[in-house]
Coordinates of C-alpha atoms and ligand atoms in Angstrom, one line a residue:
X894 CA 20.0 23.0 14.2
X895 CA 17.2 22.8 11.6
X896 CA 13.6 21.4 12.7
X897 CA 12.8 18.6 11.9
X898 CA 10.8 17.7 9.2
X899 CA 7.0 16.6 9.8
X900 CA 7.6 12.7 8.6
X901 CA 11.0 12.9 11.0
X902 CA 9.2 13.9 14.0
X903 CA 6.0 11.6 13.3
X904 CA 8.8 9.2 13.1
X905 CA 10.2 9.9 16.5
X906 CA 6.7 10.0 18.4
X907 CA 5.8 6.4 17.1
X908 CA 9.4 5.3 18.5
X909 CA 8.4 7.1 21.8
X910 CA 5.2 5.3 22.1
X911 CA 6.5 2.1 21.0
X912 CA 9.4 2.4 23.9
X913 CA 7.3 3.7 26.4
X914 CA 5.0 0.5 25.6
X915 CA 7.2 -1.5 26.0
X916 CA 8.1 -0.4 29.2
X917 CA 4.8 -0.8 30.4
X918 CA 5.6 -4.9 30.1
X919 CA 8.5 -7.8 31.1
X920 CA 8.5 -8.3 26.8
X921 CA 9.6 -12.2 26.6
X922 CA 10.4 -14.6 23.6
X923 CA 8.3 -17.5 23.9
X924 CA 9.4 -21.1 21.8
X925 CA 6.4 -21.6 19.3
X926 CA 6.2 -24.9 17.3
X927 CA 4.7 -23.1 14.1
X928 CA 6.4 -19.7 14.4
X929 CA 9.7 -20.7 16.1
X930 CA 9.4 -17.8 18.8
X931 CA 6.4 -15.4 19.7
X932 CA 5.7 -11.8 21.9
X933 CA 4.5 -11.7 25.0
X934 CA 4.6 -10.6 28.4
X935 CA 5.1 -11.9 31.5
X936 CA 2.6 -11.6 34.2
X937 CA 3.5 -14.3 37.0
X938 CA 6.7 -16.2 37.9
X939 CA 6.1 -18.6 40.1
X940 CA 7.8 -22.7 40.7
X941 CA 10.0 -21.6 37.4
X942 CA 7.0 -21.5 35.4
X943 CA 6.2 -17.8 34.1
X944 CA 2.6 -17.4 32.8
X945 CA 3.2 -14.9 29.6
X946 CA 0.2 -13.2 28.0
X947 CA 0.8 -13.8 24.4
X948 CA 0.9 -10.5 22.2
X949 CA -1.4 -11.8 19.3
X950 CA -4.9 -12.9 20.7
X951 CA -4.0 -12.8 24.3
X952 CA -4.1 -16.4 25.1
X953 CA -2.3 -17.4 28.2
X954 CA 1.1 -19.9 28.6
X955 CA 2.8 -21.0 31.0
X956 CA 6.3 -21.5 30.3
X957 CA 9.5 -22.7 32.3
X958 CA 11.1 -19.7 33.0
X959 CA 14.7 -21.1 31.5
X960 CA 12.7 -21.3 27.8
X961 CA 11.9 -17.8 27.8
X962 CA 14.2 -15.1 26.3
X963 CA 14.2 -11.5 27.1
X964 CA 13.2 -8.7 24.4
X965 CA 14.9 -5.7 22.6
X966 CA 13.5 -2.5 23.3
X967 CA 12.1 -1.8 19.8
X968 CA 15.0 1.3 18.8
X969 CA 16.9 -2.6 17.9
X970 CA 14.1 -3.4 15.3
X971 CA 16.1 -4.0 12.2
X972 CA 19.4 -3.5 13.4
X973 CA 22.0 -3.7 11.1
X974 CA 24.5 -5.9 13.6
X975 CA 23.7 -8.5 15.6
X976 CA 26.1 -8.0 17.9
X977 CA 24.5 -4.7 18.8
X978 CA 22.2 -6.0 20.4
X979 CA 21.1 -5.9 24.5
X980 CA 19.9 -9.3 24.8
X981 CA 21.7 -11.3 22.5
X982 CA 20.0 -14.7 21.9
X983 CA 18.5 -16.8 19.4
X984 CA 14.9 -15.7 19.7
X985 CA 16.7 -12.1 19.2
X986 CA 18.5 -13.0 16.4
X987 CA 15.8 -14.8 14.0
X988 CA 13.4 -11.6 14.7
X989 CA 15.7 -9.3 13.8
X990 CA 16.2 -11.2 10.6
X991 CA 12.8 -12.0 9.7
X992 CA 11.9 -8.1 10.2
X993 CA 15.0 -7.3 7.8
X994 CA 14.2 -9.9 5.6
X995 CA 10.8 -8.9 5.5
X996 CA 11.9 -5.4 4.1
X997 CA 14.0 -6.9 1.3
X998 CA 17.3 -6.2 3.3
X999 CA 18.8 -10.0 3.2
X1000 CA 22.3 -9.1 4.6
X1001 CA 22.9 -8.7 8.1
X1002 CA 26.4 -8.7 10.0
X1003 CA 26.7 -10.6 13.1
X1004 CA 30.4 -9.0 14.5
X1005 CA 32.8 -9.8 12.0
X1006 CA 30.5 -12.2 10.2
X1007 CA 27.9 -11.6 7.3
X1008 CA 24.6 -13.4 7.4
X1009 CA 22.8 -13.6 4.2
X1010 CA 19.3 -15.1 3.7
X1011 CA 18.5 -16.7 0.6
X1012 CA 15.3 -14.7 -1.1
X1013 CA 14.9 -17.0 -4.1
X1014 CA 14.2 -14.5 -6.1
X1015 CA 16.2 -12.0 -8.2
X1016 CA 16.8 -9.0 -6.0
X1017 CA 18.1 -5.7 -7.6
X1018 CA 21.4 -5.4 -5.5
X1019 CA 24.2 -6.0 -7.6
X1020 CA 24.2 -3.9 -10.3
X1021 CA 27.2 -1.4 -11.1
X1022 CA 25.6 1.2 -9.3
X1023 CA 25.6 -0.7 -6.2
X1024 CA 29.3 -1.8 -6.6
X1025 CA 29.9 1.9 -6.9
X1026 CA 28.1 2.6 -3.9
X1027 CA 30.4 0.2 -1.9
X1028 CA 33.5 1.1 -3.2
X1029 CA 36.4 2.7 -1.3
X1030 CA 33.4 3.0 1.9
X1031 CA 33.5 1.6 5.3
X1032 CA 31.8 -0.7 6.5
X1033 CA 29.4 1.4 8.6
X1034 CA 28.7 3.9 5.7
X1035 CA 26.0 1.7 3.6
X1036 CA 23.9 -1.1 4.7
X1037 CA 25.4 -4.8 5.4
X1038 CA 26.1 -6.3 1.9
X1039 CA 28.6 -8.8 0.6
X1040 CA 29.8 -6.5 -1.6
X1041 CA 31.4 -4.5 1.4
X1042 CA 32.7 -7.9 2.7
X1043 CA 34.6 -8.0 -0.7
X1044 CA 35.7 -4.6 -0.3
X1045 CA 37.1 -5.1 3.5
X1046 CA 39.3 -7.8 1.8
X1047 CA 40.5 -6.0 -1.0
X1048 CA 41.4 -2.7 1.5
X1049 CA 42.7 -5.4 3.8
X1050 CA 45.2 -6.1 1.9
X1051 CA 46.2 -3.4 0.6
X1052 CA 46.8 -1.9 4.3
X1053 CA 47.9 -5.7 5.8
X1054 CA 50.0 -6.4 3.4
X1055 CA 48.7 -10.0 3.7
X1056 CA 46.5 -12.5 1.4
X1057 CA 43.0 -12.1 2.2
X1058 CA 40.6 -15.0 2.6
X1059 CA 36.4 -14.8 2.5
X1060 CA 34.7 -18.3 4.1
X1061 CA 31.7 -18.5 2.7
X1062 CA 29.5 -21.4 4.6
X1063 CA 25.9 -22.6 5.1
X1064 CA 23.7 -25.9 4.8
X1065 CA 22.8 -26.9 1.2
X1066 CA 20.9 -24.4 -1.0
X1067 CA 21.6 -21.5 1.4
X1068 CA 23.2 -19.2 -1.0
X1069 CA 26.7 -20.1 -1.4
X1070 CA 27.3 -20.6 -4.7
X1071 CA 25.8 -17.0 -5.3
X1072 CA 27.4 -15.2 -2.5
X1073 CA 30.3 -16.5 -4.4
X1074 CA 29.3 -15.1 -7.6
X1075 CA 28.8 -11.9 -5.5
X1076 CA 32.4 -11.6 -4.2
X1077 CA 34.0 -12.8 -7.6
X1078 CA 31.4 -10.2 -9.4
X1079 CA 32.8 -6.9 -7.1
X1080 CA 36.9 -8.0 -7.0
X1081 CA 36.6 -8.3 -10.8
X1082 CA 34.8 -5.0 -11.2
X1083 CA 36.9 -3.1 -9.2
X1084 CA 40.3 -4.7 -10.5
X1085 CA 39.2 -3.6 -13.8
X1086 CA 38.3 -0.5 -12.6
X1087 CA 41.7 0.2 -11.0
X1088 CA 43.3 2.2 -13.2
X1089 CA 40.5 5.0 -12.7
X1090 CA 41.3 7.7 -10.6
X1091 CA 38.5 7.4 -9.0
X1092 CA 39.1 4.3 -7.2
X1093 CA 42.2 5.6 -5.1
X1094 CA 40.4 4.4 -1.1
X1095 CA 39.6 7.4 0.8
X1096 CA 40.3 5.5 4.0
X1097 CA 43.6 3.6 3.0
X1098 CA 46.1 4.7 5.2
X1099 CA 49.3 3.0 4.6
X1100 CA 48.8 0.2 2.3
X1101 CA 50.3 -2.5 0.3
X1102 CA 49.1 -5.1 -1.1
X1103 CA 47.2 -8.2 -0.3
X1104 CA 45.0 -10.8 -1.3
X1105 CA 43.5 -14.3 -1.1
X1106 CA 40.8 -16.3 0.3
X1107 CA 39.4 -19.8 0.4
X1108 CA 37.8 -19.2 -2.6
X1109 CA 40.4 -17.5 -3.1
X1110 CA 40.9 -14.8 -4.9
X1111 CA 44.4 -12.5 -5.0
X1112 CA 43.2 -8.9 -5.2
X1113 CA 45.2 -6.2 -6.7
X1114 CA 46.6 -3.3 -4.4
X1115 CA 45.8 -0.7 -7.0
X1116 CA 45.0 2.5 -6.3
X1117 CA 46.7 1.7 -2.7
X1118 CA 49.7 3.5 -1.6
X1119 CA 52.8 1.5 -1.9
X1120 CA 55.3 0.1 -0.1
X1121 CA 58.4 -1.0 -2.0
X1122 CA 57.6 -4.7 -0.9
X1123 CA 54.0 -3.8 -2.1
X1124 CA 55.6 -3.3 -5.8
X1125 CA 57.7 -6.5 -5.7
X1126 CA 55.1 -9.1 -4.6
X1127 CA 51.8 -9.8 -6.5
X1128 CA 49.6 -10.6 -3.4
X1129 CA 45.6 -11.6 -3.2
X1130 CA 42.1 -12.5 -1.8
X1131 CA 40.8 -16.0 -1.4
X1132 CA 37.1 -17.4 -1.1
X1133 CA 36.2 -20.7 0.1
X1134 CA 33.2 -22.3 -1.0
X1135 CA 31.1 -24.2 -2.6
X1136 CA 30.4 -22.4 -6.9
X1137 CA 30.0 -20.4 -8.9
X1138 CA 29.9 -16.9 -11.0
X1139 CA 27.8 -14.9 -12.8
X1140 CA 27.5 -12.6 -15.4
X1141 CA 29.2 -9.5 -14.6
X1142 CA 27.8 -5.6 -14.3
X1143 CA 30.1 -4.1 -16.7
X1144 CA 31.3 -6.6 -19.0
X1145 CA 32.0 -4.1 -21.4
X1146 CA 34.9 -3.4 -19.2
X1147 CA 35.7 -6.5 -18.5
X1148 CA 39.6 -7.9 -19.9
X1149 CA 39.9 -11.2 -21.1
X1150 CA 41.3 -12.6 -17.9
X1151 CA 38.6 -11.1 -15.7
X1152 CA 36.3 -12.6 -18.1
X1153 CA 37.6 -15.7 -18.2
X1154 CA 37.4 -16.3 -14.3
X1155 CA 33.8 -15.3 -14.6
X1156 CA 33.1 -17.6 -17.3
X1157 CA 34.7 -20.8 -16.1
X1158 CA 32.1 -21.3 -13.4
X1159 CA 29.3 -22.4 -15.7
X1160 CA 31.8 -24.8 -16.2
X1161 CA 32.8 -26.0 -13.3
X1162 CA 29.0 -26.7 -12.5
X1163 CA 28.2 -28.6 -15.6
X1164 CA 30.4 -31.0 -14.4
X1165 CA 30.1 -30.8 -10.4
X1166 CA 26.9 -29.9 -9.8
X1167 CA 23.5 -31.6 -9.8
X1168 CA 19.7 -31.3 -9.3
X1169 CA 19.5 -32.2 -5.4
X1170 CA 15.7 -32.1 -3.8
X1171 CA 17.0 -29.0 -1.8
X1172 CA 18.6 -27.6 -4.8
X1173 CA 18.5 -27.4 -8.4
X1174 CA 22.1 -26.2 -9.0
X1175 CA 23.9 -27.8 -6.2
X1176 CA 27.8 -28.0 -6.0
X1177 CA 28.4 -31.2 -5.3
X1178 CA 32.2 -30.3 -4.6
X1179 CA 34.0 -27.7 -2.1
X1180 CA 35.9 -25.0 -4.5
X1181 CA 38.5 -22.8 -3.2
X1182 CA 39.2 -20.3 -5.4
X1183 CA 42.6 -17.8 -5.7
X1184 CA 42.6 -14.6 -7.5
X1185 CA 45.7 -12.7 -7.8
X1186 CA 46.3 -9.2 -8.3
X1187 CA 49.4 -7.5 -9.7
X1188 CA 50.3 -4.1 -8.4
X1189 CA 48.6 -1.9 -11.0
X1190 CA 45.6 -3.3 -9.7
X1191 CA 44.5 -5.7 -12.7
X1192 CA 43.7 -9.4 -12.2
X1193 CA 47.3 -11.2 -12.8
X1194 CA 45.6 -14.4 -12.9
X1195 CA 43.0 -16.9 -11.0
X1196 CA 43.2 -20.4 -10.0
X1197 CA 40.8 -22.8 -8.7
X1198 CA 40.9 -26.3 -6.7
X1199 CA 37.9 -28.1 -6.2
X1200 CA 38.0 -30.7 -3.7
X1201 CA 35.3 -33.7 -2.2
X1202 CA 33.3 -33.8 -5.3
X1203 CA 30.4 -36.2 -4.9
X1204 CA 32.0 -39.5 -7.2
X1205 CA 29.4 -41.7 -6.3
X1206 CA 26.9 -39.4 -7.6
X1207 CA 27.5 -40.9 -11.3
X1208 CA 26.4 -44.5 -9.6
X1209 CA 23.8 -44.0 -7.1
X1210 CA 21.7 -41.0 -5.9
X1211 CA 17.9 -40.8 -5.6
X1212 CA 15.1 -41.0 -7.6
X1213 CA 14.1 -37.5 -6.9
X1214 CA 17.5 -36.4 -8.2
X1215 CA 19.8 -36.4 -11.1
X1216 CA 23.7 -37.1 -11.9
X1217 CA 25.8 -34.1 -12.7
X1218 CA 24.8 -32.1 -15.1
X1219 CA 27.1 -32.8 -18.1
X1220 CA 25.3 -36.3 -18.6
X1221 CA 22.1 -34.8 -19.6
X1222 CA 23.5 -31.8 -21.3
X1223 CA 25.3 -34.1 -23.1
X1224 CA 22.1 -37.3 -24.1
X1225 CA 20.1 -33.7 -25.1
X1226 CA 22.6 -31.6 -27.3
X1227 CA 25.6 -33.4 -27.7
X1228 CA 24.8 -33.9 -31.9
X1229 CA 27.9 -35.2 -33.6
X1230 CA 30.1 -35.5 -30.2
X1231 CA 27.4 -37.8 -29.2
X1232 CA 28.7 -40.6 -32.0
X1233 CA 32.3 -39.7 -31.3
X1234 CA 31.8 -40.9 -27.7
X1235 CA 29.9 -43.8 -29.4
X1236 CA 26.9 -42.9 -27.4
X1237 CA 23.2 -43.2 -28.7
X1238 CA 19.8 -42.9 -27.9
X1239 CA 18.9 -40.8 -24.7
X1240 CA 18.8 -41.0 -21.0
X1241 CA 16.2 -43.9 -21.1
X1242 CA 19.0 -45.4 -22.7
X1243 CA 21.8 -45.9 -19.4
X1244 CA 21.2 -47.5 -16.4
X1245 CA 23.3 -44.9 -14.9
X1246 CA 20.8 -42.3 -15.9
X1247 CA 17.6 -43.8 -16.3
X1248 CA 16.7 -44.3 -12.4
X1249 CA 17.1 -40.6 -11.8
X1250 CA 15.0 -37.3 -12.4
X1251 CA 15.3 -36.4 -16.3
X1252 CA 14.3 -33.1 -16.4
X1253 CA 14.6 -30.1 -13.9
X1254 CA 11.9 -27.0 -13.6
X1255 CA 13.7 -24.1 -14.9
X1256 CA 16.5 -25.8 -16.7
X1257 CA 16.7 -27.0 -20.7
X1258 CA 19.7 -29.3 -21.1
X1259 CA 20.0 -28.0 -24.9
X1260 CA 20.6 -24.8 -24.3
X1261 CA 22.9 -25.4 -21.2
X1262 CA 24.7 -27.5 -23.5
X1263 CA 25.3 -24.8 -26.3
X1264 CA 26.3 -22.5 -23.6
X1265 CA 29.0 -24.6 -22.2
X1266 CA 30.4 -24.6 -25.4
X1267 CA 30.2 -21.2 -25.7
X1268 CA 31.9 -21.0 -22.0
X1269 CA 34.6 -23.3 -23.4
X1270 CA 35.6 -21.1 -26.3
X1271 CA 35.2 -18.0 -24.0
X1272 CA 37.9 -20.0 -21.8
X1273 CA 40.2 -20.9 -24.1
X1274 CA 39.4 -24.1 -25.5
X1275 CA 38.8 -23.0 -28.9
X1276 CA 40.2 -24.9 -31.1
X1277 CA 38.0 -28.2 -31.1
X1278 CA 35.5 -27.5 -28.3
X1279 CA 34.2 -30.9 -28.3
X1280 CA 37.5 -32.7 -27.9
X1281 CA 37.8 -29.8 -25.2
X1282 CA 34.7 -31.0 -23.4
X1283 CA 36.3 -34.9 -23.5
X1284 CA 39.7 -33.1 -22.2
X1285 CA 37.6 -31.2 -19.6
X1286 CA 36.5 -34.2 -18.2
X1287 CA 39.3 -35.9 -17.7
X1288 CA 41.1 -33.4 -15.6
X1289 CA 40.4 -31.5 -12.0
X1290 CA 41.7 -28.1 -12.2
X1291 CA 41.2 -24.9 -13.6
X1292 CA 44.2 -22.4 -14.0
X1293 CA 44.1 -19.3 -15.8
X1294 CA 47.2 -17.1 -16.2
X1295 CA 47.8 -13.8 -18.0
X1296 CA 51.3 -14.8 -19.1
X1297 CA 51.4 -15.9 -22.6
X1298 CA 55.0 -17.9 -22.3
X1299 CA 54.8 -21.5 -20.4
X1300 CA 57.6 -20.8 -17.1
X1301 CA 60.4 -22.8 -18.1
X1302 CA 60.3 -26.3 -16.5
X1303 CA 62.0 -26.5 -13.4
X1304 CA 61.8 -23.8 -12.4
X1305 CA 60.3 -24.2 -9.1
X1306 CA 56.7 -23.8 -8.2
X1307 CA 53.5 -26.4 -8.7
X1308 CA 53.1 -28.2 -11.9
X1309 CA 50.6 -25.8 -12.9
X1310 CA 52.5 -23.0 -12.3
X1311 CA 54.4 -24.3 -15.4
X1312 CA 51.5 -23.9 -17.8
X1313 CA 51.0 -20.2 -17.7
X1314 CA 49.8 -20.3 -20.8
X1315 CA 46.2 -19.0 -20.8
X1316 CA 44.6 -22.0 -20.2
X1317 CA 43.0 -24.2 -17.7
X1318 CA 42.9 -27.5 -17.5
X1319 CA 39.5 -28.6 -15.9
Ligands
ATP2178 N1 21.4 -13.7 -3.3 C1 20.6 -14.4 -4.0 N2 19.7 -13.7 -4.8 C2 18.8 -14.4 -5.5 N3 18.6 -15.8 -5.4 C3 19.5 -16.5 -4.7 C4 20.5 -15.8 -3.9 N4 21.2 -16.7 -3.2 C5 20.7 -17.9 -3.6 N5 19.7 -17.8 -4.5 C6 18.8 -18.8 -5.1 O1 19.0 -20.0 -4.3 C7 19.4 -21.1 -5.1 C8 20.4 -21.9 -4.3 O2 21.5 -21.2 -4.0 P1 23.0 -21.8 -4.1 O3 23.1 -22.7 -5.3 O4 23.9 -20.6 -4.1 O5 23.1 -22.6 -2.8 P2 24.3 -23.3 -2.2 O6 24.5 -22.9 -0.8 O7 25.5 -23.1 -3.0 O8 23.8 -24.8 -2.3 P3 24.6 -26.2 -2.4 O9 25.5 -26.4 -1.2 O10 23.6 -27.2 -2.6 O11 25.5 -26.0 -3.7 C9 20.1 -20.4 -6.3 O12 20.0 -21.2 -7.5 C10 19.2 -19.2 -6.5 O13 18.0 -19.5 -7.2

């Protein structure tokens, strides 16, 4: 066995010393007002009351007994699951995430689960390198990530055989929406990627196919080993949540369909979501979201439900908030659709805008505008995007199909599984 190197063993010693520290002690949570939990040790039990020397300054508590939790031993510090932990409670929990967070790793799993903290700010781990780096890998062989949560669902059912759902869940501006984005982002990069040799799993074992999820998403079984059921059923992924998708890492690859799926968030949000004070983008409607995938691998087609949007929104809300979107997209760049409507003048104008927030930090209405139209066209709606918009409006779902020939009415299967053509109603 090789010796170790210098920063290895230096390494090792400060774990020694930090363990054998720690033995020294009875290492306690104590409840904090400011902090939510801090260090400290206890020195006396008596009545149910322990009296804990805190670690930082030295001050003295006295605590009931039943309001104290017990340490980790410090070899937990950062651990990548939860659930590995000795003593597993709350105190536990929140200073294994603030010590993970605190080193830019915002994923953590908790069992089966994935806990992501929202960094509000751009992190760089979602580029194609990183989707490679997850790809056709276990769980246990890179660090927690939602990206390997996508890939568990895609492997899942290609060895299952069943549709595969992803819950994503969490109070408002918590990172749904863009966990979303996340999942969407790596099931449409590696469908487009199937065809590569490259992609065959190195851990599939006997697979089929599978997919789905709550937003849900139907996932390919490409690159899987088949069964001959595998061949005759187009299966998927789902994930359930609240919005949206973002750009993509390899758009270049990207096929119309995949592109589409990506695009028709911006869309969705234009007309669902809203400046909140605990979030400037927030869905104000549950989306559930189906992706399916055809053998081969590639996206066969995507729809999405949205469900519980926020109506009275348009009527009432706070001052220090704003209607959806769309309204103030539309008052700032609408130009000639503006008179079509037979609206003029701006916000100030309508009493159903005027007693809200006009303008958000970080967002110009213009330009959202001219990208929704862009989105539109990217969609499908191209041949009068403004009339499109109007149409948009009116409707509540988006379906997007790679079959070019409407299914023949009657022919069994939901009403919108009788306008395969391409398009979407929103
Ligand atoms: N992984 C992430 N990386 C960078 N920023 C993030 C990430 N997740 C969330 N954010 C930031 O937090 C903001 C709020 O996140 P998001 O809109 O996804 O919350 P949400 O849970 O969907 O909220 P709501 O329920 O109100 O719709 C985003 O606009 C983004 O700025």
């Amino acid at each position: 066995m090789p010796a170790p190197r210098p920063s290895q063993s230096a390494e090792a010693a400060r774990a020694a010393a930090a363990q054998a520290e720690f033995n020294e002690k009875k290492w306690v949570w104590v409840p904090d007002d400011k902090d939510g939990y801090l260090a400290g040790w206890v020195v006396r039990e008596e009545d149910d009351v322990g009296e804990v020397v805190m670690a930082a300054g030295g001050e003295i508590r006295k605590v009931p007994i039943y309001a104290l939790s017990k340490m980790n031993p410090p070899k937990f510090d950062r651990v990548d699951d939860i659930a590995d932990l000795t003593f597993l409670n709350e105190a536990s929990v929140v200073h294994n995430l603030r010590l993970r967070f605190g080193s830019g790793a915002i994923y953590t799993y908790s069992g089966l689960f994935l806990v992501a903290i929202n960094p509000y700010q751009s992190l760089p781990l979602y580029s194609d390198a990183i989707v490679h780096q997850y790809r056709n890998k276990r769980r246990d062989e890179n660090p927690p990530h939602i990206f390997a949560v996508a890939e568990r669902a895609w492997v899942n059912m290609g060895e299952e055989r069943e549709n595969q759902s992803i819950l994503i869940t969490g109070e408002s501006g918590a990172g749904k929406t863009e966990s979303t984005k996340k999942v969407i982002q790596y099931l449409a990069a590696i469908a487009t990627d199937a065809h590569a040799p490259s992609l065959t799993p190195s851990h599939s074992q006997s697979p089929s196919l599978a997919g789905a999820g709550s937003f849900n998403t139907v996932v390919p079984a490409v690159g899987l080993p088949r069964s001959s059921s595998f061949r005759k059923h187009t299966k998927g992924v789902s994930v359930s949540q609240g919005s949206g998708f973002g750009g993509l890492t390899s758009k270049g690859r990207l096929g119309l369909l995949e592109r589409q799926i990506l695009q028709a968030n911006p869309i969705l949000e234009a007309f669902g979501n809203a400046q909140t004070q605990r979030n400037n983008n927030s869905s104000r409607f549950g989306k559930f979201i189906r992706i399916s995938f055809s053998p081969d691998g590639s996206i066969a087609g995507a729809n999405i439900d949205w469900y519980l949007l926020e109506k009275s929104r348009v009527v009432v809300r706070s001052e220090a908030e704003r209607s959806f979107h769309v309204f103030y997209q539309l008052m700032e760049g609408g130009g000639s659709l503006k008179e079509t409507l037979l609206l003029d003048g701006d916000v100030e104008d309508y009493e159903y805008l005027n007693k809200s927030r006009r303008e958000v930090d970080g967002i110009d209405d213009r330009e959202e505008w001219n990208l929704l139209k862009v989105k539109l066209f990217a969609v499908g709606c191209s041949a009068v995007v403004d009339m499109a918009v109007t149409e948009c409006a009116r409707h509540r779902r988006v379906h997007f199909c790679r079959t070019t020939r409407p299914l023949p009415r009657g022919s069994g299967g939901s009403p919108h599984r009788q306008h395969r053509d391409r398009v979407y109603s929103i």
